[in-house]
Amino acid sequence: QVQVVESGGGLVQPGGSLSLSCAASGSIFHIVAMGWYRQGPGKQRELVADINSGGAINYADSVKGRFTISRLYRNNTVYLRMNSLEPEDTAVYYCKAYLYSDPRTHHELWGQGTQVTVSS
């Protein structure tokens, strides 16, 4: 059984910072990519940032320069550091992982989501 578990999130004032982390666990052969998505009130889920096994990173235009994604390979964890937060960043943030549990079995996994609220 493989899964991803998120931690972090909460309430922060505009201009503040928060960090999220997501750990993949279980029988993992290879992680292709991990990343963060978010879904704001009344909005569709959207990519925030992701990072692949080669270290290539994608950011949504709306978070470039403010958010930083990083990955610690030895414990299969991905982090999202969010600075200069804005009320528009308020959303449920979801971790996503695409990985193989053996050379032929791939999984697309989603975390349970963690709420980030930016408000004064």
mmCIF file with all atom_site columns, C-alpha atoms in Angstrom:
data_model
loop_
_atom_site.group_PDB
_atom_site.id
_atom_site.type_symbol
_atom_site.label_atom_id
_atom_site.label_alt_id
_atom_site.label_comp_id
_atom_site.label_asym_id
_atom_site.label_entity_id
_atom_site.label_seq_id
_atom_site.pdbx_PDB_ins_code
_atom_site.Cartn_x
_atom_site.Cartn_y
_atom_site.Cartn_z
_atom_site.occupancy
_atom_site.B_iso_or_equiv
_atom_site.pdbx_formal_charge
_atom_site.auth_seq_id
_atom_site.auth_comp_id
_atom_site.auth_asym_id
_atom_site.auth_atom_id
_atom_site.pdbx_PDB_model_num
ATOM 1   C CA . GLN A 1 1   ? 0.000   0.000  0.000   1.00 0.00 ? 1   GLN A CA 1
ATOM 2   C CA . VAL A 1 2   ? 1.330   3.405  -0.966  1.00 0.00 ? 2   VAL A CA 1
ATOM 3   C CA . GLN A 1 3   ? 0.012   6.740  0.180   1.00 0.00 ? 3   GLN A CA 1
ATOM 4   C CA . VAL A 1 4   ? 0.843   10.398 0.593   1.00 0.00 ? 4   VAL A CA 1
ATOM 5   C CA . VAL A 1 5   ? 0.230   12.324 3.771   1.00 0.00 ? 5   VAL A CA 1
ATOM 6   C CA . GLU A 1 6   ? 0.285   16.107 4.023   1.00 0.00 ? 6   GLU A CA 1
ATOM 7   C CA . SER A 1 7   ? 1.023   18.351 6.957   1.00 0.00 ? 7   SER A CA 1
ATOM 8   C CA . GLY A 1 8   ? 1.121   22.070 7.524   1.00 0.00 ? 8   GLY A CA 1
ATOM 9   C CA . GLY A 1 9   ? -1.345  24.713 6.516   1.00 0.00 ? 9   GLY A CA 1
ATOM 10  C CA . GLY A 1 10  ? -3.472  26.914 8.730   1.00 0.00 ? 10  GLY A CA 1
ATOM 11  C CA . LEU A 1 11  ? -4.400  30.556 9.080   1.00 0.00 ? 11  LEU A CA 1
ATOM 12  C CA . VAL A 1 12  ? -1.979  33.356 8.251   1.00 0.00 ? 12  VAL A CA 1
ATOM 13  C CA . GLN A 1 13  ? -2.227  37.087 7.700   1.00 0.00 ? 13  GLN A CA 1
ATOM 14  C CA . PRO A 1 14  ? -1.615  38.617 4.275   1.00 0.00 ? 14  PRO A CA 1
ATOM 15  C CA . GLY A 1 15  ? 2.098   38.916 3.653   1.00 0.00 ? 15  GLY A CA 1
ATOM 16  C CA . GLY A 1 16  ? 2.860   36.017 5.952   1.00 0.00 ? 16  GLY A CA 1
ATOM 17  C CA . SER A 1 17  ? 4.452   32.652 5.290   1.00 0.00 ? 17  SER A CA 1
ATOM 18  C CA . LEU A 1 18  ? 3.518   29.009 5.669   1.00 0.00 ? 18  LEU A CA 1
ATOM 19  C CA . SER A 1 19  ? 5.125   25.705 4.839   1.00 0.00 ? 19  SER A CA 1
ATOM 20  C CA . LEU A 1 20  ? 3.527   22.478 3.714   1.00 0.00 ? 20  LEU A CA 1
ATOM 21  C CA . SER A 1 21  ? 5.070   19.045 3.579   1.00 0.00 ? 21  SER A CA 1
ATOM 22  C CA . CYS A 1 22  ? 3.988   15.809 1.942   1.00 0.00 ? 22  CYS A CA 1
ATOM 23  C CA . ALA A 1 23  ? 5.489   12.394 2.529   1.00 0.00 ? 23  ALA A CA 1
ATOM 24  C CA . ALA A 1 24  ? 5.029   9.390  0.292   1.00 0.00 ? 24  ALA A CA 1
ATOM 25  C CA . SER A 1 25  ? 5.179   6.071  2.093   1.00 0.00 ? 25  SER A CA 1
ATOM 26  C CA . GLY A 1 26  ? 4.759   2.376  1.500   1.00 0.00 ? 26  GLY A CA 1
ATOM 27  C CA . SER A 1 27  ? 6.401   0.131  -1.037  1.00 0.00 ? 27  SER A CA 1
ATOM 28  C CA . ILE A 1 28  ? 7.983   2.665  -3.375  1.00 0.00 ? 28  ILE A CA 1
ATOM 29  C CA . PHE A 1 29  ? 10.177  1.666  -6.290  1.00 0.00 ? 29  PHE A CA 1
ATOM 30  C CA . HIS A 1 30  ? 10.463  5.025  -8.027  1.00 0.00 ? 30  HIS A CA 1
ATOM 31  C CA . ILE A 1 31  ? 8.832   8.432  -7.694  1.00 0.00 ? 31  ILE A CA 1
ATOM 32  C CA . VAL A 1 32  ? 8.303   10.105 -11.048 1.00 0.00 ? 32  VAL A CA 1
ATOM 33  C CA . ALA A 1 33  ? 6.989   13.407 -9.743  1.00 0.00 ? 33  ALA A CA 1
ATOM 34  C CA . MET A 1 34  ? 5.430   15.045 -6.714  1.00 0.00 ? 34  MET A CA 1
ATOM 35  C CA . GLY A 1 35  ? 3.643   18.312 -6.474  1.00 0.00 ? 35  GLY A CA 1
ATOM 36  C CA . TRP A 1 36  ? 1.015   20.557 -5.017  1.00 0.00 ? 36  TRP A CA 1
ATOM 37  C CA . TYR A 1 37  ? -2.389  21.531 -6.344  1.00 0.00 ? 37  TYR A CA 1
ATOM 38  C CA . ARG A 1 38  ? -5.000  23.793 -4.800  1.00 0.00 ? 38  ARG A CA 1
ATOM 39  C CA . GLN A 1 39  ? -8.711  24.367 -5.030  1.00 0.00 ? 39  GLN A CA 1
ATOM 40  C CA . GLY A 1 40  ? -10.101 27.690 -3.900  1.00 0.00 ? 40  GLY A CA 1
ATOM 41  C CA . PRO A 1 41  ? -13.750 28.380 -3.101  1.00 0.00 ? 41  PRO A CA 1
ATOM 42  C CA . GLY A 1 42  ? -15.801 28.057 -6.254  1.00 0.00 ? 42  GLY A CA 1
ATOM 43  C CA . LYS A 1 43  ? -12.729 27.329 -8.347  1.00 0.00 ? 43  LYS A CA 1
ATOM 44  C CA . GLN A 1 44  ? -11.305 24.348 -10.164 1.00 0.00 ? 44  GLN A CA 1
ATOM 45  C CA . ARG A 1 45  ? -8.308  22.495 -8.836  1.00 0.00 ? 45  ARG A CA 1
ATOM 46  C CA . GLU A 1 46  ? -5.103  23.928 -10.276 1.00 0.00 ? 46  GLU A CA 1
ATOM 47  C CA . LEU A 1 47  ? -1.406  23.140 -10.281 1.00 0.00 ? 47  LEU A CA 1
ATOM 48  C CA . VAL A 1 48  ? 0.649   25.181 -7.838  1.00 0.00 ? 48  VAL A CA 1
ATOM 49  C CA . ALA A 1 49  ? 4.067   23.568 -8.323  1.00 0.00 ? 49  ALA A CA 1
ATOM 50  C CA . ASP A 1 50  ? 5.589   20.212 -9.066  1.00 0.00 ? 50  ASP A CA 1
ATOM 51  C CA . ILE A 1 51  ? 9.015   18.629 -9.251  1.00 0.00 ? 51  ILE A CA 1
ATOM 52  C CA . ASN A 1 52  ? 10.084  15.508 -11.126 1.00 0.00 ? 52  ASN A CA 1
ATOM 53  C CA . SER A 1 53  ? 12.755  12.925 -10.446 1.00 0.00 ? 53  SER A CA 1
ATOM 54  C CA . GLY A 1 54  ? 15.238  14.880 -12.539 1.00 0.00 ? 54  GLY A CA 1
ATOM 55  C CA . GLY A 1 55  ? 14.699  17.991 -10.478 1.00 0.00 ? 55  GLY A CA 1
ATOM 56  C CA . ALA A 1 56  ? 12.717  19.907 -13.101 1.00 0.00 ? 56  ALA A CA 1
ATOM 57  C CA . ILE A 1 57  ? 10.225  22.285 -11.498 1.00 0.00 ? 57  ILE A CA 1
ATOM 58  C CA . ASN A 1 58  ? 7.021   23.912 -12.697 1.00 0.00 ? 58  ASN A CA 1
ATOM 59  C CA . TYR A 1 59  ? 5.253   26.797 -10.986 1.00 0.00 ? 59  TYR A CA 1
ATOM 60  C CA . ALA A 1 60  ? 1.916   28.403 -11.639 1.00 0.00 ? 60  ALA A CA 1
ATOM 61  C CA . ASP A 1 61  ? 2.444   31.970 -12.832 1.00 0.00 ? 61  ASP A CA 1
ATOM 62  C CA . SER A 1 62  ? 0.472   33.259 -9.868  1.00 0.00 ? 62  SER A CA 1
ATOM 63  C CA . VAL A 1 63  ? 2.982   31.878 -7.349  1.00 0.00 ? 63  VAL A CA 1
ATOM 64  C CA . LYS A 1 64  ? 6.297   32.393 -9.129  1.00 0.00 ? 64  LYS A CA 1
ATOM 65  C CA . GLY A 1 65  ? 8.727   34.311 -6.954  1.00 0.00 ? 65  GLY A CA 1
ATOM 66  C CA . ARG A 1 66  ? 6.656   33.681 -3.828  1.00 0.00 ? 66  ARG A CA 1
ATOM 67  C CA . PHE A 1 67  ? 6.461   29.889 -3.472  1.00 0.00 ? 67  PHE A CA 1
ATOM 68  C CA . THR A 1 68  ? 9.313   27.402 -3.479  1.00 0.00 ? 68  THR A CA 1
ATOM 69  C CA . ILE A 1 69  ? 8.985   23.664 -3.941  1.00 0.00 ? 69  ILE A CA 1
ATOM 70  C CA . SER A 1 70  ? 11.732  21.313 -2.860  1.00 0.00 ? 70  SER A CA 1
ATOM 71  C CA . ARG A 1 71  ? 12.181  17.608 -2.389  1.00 0.00 ? 71  ARG A CA 1
ATOM 72  C CA . LEU A 1 72  ? 14.146  15.468 0.017   1.00 0.00 ? 72  LEU A CA 1
ATOM 73  C CA . TYR A 1 73  ? 14.808  12.307 -1.922  1.00 0.00 ? 73  TYR A CA 1
ATOM 74  C CA . ARG A 1 74  ? 15.942  10.094 0.948   1.00 0.00 ? 74  ARG A CA 1
ATOM 75  C CA . ASN A 1 75  ? 12.592  10.262 2.732   1.00 0.00 ? 75  ASN A CA 1
ATOM 76  C CA . ASN A 1 76  ? 10.313  10.787 -0.284  1.00 0.00 ? 76  ASN A CA 1
ATOM 77  C CA . THR A 1 77  ? 9.086   14.126 0.977   1.00 0.00 ? 77  THR A CA 1
ATOM 78  C CA . VAL A 1 78  ? 8.201   17.274 -0.907  1.00 0.00 ? 78  VAL A CA 1
ATOM 79  C CA . TYR A 1 79  ? 7.932   20.703 0.681   1.00 0.00 ? 79  TYR A CA 1
ATOM 80  C CA . LEU A 1 80  ? 6.193   23.890 -0.336  1.00 0.00 ? 80  LEU A CA 1
ATOM 81  C CA . ARG A 1 81  ? 7.393   27.118 1.195   1.00 0.00 ? 81  ARG A CA 1
ATOM 82  C CA . MET A 1 82  ? 4.850   29.898 0.673   1.00 0.00 ? 82  MET A CA 1
ATOM 83  C CA . ASN A 1 83  ? 5.924   33.508 1.221   1.00 0.00 ? 83  ASN A CA 1
ATOM 84  C CA . SER A 1 84  ? 4.120   36.797 0.702   1.00 0.00 ? 84  SER A CA 1
ATOM 85  C CA . LEU A 1 85  ? 0.792   35.062 0.957   1.00 0.00 ? 85  LEU A CA 1
ATOM 86  C CA . GLU A 1 86  ? -2.266  36.802 -0.445  1.00 0.00 ? 86  GLU A CA 1
ATOM 87  C CA . PRO A 1 87  ? -5.971  36.296 0.249   1.00 0.00 ? 87  PRO A CA 1
ATOM 88  C CA . GLU A 1 88  ? -6.215  34.801 -3.251  1.00 0.00 ? 88  GLU A CA 1
ATOM 89  C CA . ASP A 1 89  ? -3.977  31.951 -2.076  1.00 0.00 ? 89  ASP A CA 1
ATOM 90  C CA . THR A 1 90  ? -6.729  30.751 0.233   1.00 0.00 ? 90  THR A CA 1
ATOM 91  C CA . ALA A 1 91  ? -7.565  27.204 -0.805  1.00 0.00 ? 91  ALA A CA 1
ATOM 92  C CA . VAL A 1 92  ? -7.376  23.561 0.093   1.00 0.00 ? 92  VAL A CA 1
ATOM 93  C CA . TYR A 1 93  ? -3.917  22.399 -0.933  1.00 0.00 ? 93  TYR A CA 1
ATOM 94  C CA . TYR A 1 94  ? -3.490  18.833 -2.157  1.00 0.00 ? 94  TYR A CA 1
ATOM 95  C CA . CYS A 1 95  ? -0.336  16.817 -2.584  1.00 0.00 ? 95  CYS A CA 1
ATOM 96  C CA . LYS A 1 96  ? -0.079  14.606 -5.655  1.00 0.00 ? 96  LYS A CA 1
ATOM 97  C CA . ALA A 1 97  ? 2.469   11.908 -6.370  1.00 0.00 ? 97  ALA A CA 1
ATOM 98  C CA . TYR A 1 98  ? 3.042   9.790  -9.464  1.00 0.00 ? 98  TYR A CA 1
ATOM 99  C CA . LEU A 1 99  ? 5.116   6.780  -8.577  1.00 0.00 ? 99  LEU A CA 1
ATOM 100 C CA . TYR A 1 100 ? 5.868   3.122  -9.189  1.00 0.00 ? 100 TYR A CA 1
ATOM 101 C CA . SER A 1 101 ? 5.555   0.527  -6.446  1.00 0.00 ? 101 SER A CA 1
ATOM 102 C CA . ASP A 1 102 ? 7.380   -1.965 -8.679  1.00 0.00 ? 102 ASP A CA 1
ATOM 103 C CA . PRO A 1 103 ? 8.780   -1.691 -12.232 1.00 0.00 ? 103 PRO A CA 1
ATOM 104 C CA . ARG A 1 104 ? 5.348   -2.289 -13.784 1.00 0.00 ? 104 ARG A CA 1
ATOM 105 C CA . THR A 1 105 ? 2.824   -0.869 -11.313 1.00 0.00 ? 105 THR A CA 1
ATOM 106 C CA . HIS A 1 106 ? 2.220   2.862  -11.279 1.00 0.00 ? 106 HIS A CA 1
ATOM 107 C CA . HIS A 1 107 ? 0.031   4.926  -8.996  1.00 0.00 ? 107 HIS A CA 1
ATOM 108 C CA . GLU A 1 108 ? -1.393  8.424  -9.050  1.00 0.00 ? 108 GLU A CA 1
ATOM 109 C CA . LEU A 1 109 ? -1.941  9.374  -5.430  1.00 0.00 ? 109 LEU A CA 1
ATOM 110 C CA . TRP A 1 110 ? -3.660  12.342 -3.836  1.00 0.00 ? 110 TRP A CA 1
ATOM 111 C CA . GLY A 1 111 ? -3.434  13.497 -0.261  1.00 0.00 ? 111 GLY A CA 1
ATOM 112 C CA . GLN A 1 112 ? -6.433  14.344 1.846   1.00 0.00 ? 112 GLN A CA 1
ATOM 113 C CA . GLY A 1 113 ? -5.901  18.079 1.475   1.00 0.00 ? 113 GLY A CA 1
ATOM 114 C CA . THR A 1 114 ? -4.916  20.764 3.942   1.00 0.00 ? 114 THR A CA 1
ATOM 115 C CA . GLN A 1 115 ? -6.588  24.139 4.352   1.00 0.00 ? 115 GLN A CA 1
ATOM 116 C CA . VAL A 1 116 ? -4.614  27.344 3.870   1.00 0.00 ? 116 VAL A CA 1
ATOM 117 C CA . THR A 1 117 ? -6.457  30.532 4.798   1.00 0.00 ? 117 THR A CA 1
ATOM 118 C CA . VAL A 1 118 ? -4.963  33.968 4.239   1.00 0.00 ? 118 VAL A CA 1
ATOM 119 C CA . SER A 1 119 ? -6.949  36.595 6.096   1.00 0.00 ? 119 SER A CA 1
ATOM 120 C CA . SER A 1 120 ? -6.505  39.517 8.414   1.00 0.00 ? 120 SER A CA 1
#
